[in-house]
Tab-separated table of C-alpha atoms and ligand atoms in Angstrom:
chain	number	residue	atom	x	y	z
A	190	UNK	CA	-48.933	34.454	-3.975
A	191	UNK	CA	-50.199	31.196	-5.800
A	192	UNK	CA	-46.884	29.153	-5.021
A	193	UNK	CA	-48.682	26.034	-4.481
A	194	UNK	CA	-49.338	25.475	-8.080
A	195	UNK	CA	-45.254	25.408	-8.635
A	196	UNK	CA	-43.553	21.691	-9.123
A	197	UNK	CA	-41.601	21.128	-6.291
A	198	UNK	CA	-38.752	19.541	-8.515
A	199	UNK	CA	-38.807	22.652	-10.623
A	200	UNK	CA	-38.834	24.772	-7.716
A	201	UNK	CA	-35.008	25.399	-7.089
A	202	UNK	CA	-34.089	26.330	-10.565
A	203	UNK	CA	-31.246	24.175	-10.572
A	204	UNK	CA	-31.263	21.081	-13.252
A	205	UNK	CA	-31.116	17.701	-11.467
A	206	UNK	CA	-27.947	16.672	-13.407
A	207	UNK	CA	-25.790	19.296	-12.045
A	208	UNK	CA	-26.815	18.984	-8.649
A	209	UNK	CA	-25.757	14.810	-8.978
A	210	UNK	CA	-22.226	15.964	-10.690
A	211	UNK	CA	-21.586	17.929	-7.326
A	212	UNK	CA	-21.446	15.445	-5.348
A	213	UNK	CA	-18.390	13.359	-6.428
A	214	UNK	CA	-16.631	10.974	-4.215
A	215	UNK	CA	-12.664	12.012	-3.131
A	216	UNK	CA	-11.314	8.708	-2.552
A	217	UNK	CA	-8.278	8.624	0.377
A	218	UNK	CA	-7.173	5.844	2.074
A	219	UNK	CA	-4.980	5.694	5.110
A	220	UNK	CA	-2.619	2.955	3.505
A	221	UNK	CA	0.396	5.800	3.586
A	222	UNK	CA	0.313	5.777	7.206
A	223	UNK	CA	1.429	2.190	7.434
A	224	UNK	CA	5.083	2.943	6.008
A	225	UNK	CA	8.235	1.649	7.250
A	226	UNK	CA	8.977	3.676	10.933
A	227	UNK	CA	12.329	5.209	12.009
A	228	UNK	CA	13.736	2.439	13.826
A	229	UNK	CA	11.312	2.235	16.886
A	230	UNK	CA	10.932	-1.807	16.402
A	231	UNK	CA	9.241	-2.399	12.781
A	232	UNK	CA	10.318	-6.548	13.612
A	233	UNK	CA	8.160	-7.395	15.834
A	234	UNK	CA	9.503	-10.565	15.812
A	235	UNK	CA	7.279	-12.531	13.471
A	236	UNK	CA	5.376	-16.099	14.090
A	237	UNK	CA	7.529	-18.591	15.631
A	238	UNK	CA	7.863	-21.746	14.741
A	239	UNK	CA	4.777	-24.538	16.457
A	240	UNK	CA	6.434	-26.226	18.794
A	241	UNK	CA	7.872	-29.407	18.404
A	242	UNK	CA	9.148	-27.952	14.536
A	243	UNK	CA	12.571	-28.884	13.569
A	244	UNK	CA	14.403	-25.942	13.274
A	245	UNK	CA	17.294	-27.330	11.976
A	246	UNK	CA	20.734	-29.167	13.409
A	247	UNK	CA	22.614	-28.679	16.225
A	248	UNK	CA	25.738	-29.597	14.583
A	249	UNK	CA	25.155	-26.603	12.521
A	250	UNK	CA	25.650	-23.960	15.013
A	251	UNK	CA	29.219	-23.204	15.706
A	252	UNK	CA	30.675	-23.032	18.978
A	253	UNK	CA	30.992	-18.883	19.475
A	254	UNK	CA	28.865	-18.285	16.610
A	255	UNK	CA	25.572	-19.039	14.968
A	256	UNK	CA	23.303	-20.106	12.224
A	257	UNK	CA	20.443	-18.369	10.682
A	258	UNK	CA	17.480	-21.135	9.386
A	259	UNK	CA	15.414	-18.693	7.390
A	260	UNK	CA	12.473	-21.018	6.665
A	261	UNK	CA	11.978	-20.596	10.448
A	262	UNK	CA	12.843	-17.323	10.514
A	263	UNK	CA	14.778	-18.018	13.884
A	264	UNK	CA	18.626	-17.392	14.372
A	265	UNK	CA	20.101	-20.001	16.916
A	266	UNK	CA	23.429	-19.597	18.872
A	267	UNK	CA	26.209	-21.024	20.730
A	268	UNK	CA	27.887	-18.788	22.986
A	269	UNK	CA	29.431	-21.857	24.964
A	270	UNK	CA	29.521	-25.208	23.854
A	271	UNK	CA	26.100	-26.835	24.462
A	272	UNK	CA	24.660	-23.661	25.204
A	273	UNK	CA	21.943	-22.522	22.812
A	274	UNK	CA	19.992	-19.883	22.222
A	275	UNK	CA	17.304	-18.461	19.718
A	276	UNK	CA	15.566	-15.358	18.820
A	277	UNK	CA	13.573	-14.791	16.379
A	278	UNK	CA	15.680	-13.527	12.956
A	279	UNK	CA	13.075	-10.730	12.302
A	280	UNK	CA	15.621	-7.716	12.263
A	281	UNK	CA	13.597	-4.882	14.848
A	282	UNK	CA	15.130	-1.907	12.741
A	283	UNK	CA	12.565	-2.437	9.859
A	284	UNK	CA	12.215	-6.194	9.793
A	285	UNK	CA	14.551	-7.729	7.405
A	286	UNK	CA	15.444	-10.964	8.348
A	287	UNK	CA	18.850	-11.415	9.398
A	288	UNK	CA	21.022	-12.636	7.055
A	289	UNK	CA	24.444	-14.364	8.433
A	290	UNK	CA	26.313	-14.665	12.407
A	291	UNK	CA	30.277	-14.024	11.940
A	292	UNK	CA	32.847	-13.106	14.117
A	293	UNK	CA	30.260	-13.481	17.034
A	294	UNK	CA	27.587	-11.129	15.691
A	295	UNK	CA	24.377	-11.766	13.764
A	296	UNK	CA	24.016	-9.325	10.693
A	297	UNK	CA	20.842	-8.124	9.292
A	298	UNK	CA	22.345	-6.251	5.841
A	299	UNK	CA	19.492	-4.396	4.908
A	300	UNK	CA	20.967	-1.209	7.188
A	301	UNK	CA	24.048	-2.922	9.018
A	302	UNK	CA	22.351	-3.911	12.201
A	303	UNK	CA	24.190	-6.195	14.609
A	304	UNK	CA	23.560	-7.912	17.222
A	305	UNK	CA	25.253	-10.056	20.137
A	306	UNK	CA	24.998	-13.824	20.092
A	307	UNK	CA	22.528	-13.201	22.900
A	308	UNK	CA	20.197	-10.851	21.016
A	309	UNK	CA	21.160	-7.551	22.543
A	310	UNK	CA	22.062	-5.026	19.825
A	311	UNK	CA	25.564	-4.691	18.846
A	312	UNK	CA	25.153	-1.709	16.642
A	313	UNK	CA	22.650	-0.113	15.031
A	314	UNK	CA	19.917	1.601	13.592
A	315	UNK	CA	17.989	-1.102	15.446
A	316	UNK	CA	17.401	-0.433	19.109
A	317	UNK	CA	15.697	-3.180	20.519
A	318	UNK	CA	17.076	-7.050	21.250
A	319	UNK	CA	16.004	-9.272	19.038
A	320	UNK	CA	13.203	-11.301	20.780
A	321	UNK	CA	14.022	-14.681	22.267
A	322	UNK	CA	12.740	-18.025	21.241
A	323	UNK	CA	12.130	-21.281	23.088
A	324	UNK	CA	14.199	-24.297	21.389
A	325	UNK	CA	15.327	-27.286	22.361
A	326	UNK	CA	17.739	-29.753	21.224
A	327	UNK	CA	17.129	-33.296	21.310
A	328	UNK	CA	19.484	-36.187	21.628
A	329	UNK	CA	19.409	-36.892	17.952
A	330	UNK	CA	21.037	-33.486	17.288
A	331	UNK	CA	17.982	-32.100	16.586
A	332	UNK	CA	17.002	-27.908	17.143
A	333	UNK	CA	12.729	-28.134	18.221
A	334	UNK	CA	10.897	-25.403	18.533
A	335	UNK	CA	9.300	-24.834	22.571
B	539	LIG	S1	16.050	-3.958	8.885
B	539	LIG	FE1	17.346	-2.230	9.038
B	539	LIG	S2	19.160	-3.021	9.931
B	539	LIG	FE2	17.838	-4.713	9.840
């Protein structure tokens, strides 16, 4: 009946260092979730360019076709002659960048994605348009950004 004499830290019978070893730390992070999707849009369309950035030349761009400048990551076309448009090169499948414009498609070969020379998708896996960009071209020739 004398248990106030006992040591408190005594008075579970179980040794301190085994009680610490039971209480290790399961480490899970929610990176996995982030994986590639199924084709619902994984583009997004990146940054554009600032505006007023020189995409590149309007000389480049082919009548009926089109020209991919990568380091802007923007695909610009010609579907008439003096009529151009851009959209971002992000593929929206899983968001390659597109990789060439022939025989009035742009191709993004990472899954065969195509799409017209006004952004709406060709053939798939991607499902959504590639988003459109702002440019301008200047009398110099010149493909700007906004
Ligand atoms: S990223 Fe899959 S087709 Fe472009």
């Amino acid at each position: 009946m004398d248990r106030s004499t006992t040591p408190a830290g005594r008075a579970s019978g179980v040794p301190r260092r085994t009680a610490i070893a039971g209480t290790g730390v399961l480490a899970v992070t929610g990176a996995a979730l982030a994986a590639c999707g199924d084709g619902g849009g994984g583009g997004g369309g990146g940054e554009a360019p600032a505006k007023g950035t020189v995409i590149g030349k309007a000389s480049d761009v082919q009548v009926g076709g089109g020209t991919v400048f990568k380091d802007a990551e923007t695909v610009v076309t010609q579907p008439a002659e003096g009529e151009f448009k851009a959209f971002s090169a992000i593929c929206t499948h899983q968001g390659c960048l597109v990789d060439s414009v022939s025989d009035g498609l742009i191709n993004c070969k990472c899954h065969g994605s195509q799409f017209t020379l006004d952004g709406r998708v060709a053939k798939g896996p991607a499902r959504d348009p590639l988003p459109a960009r702002e440019v301008t071209v200047t009398e110099a020739g010149d493909i700007v950004a906004g």
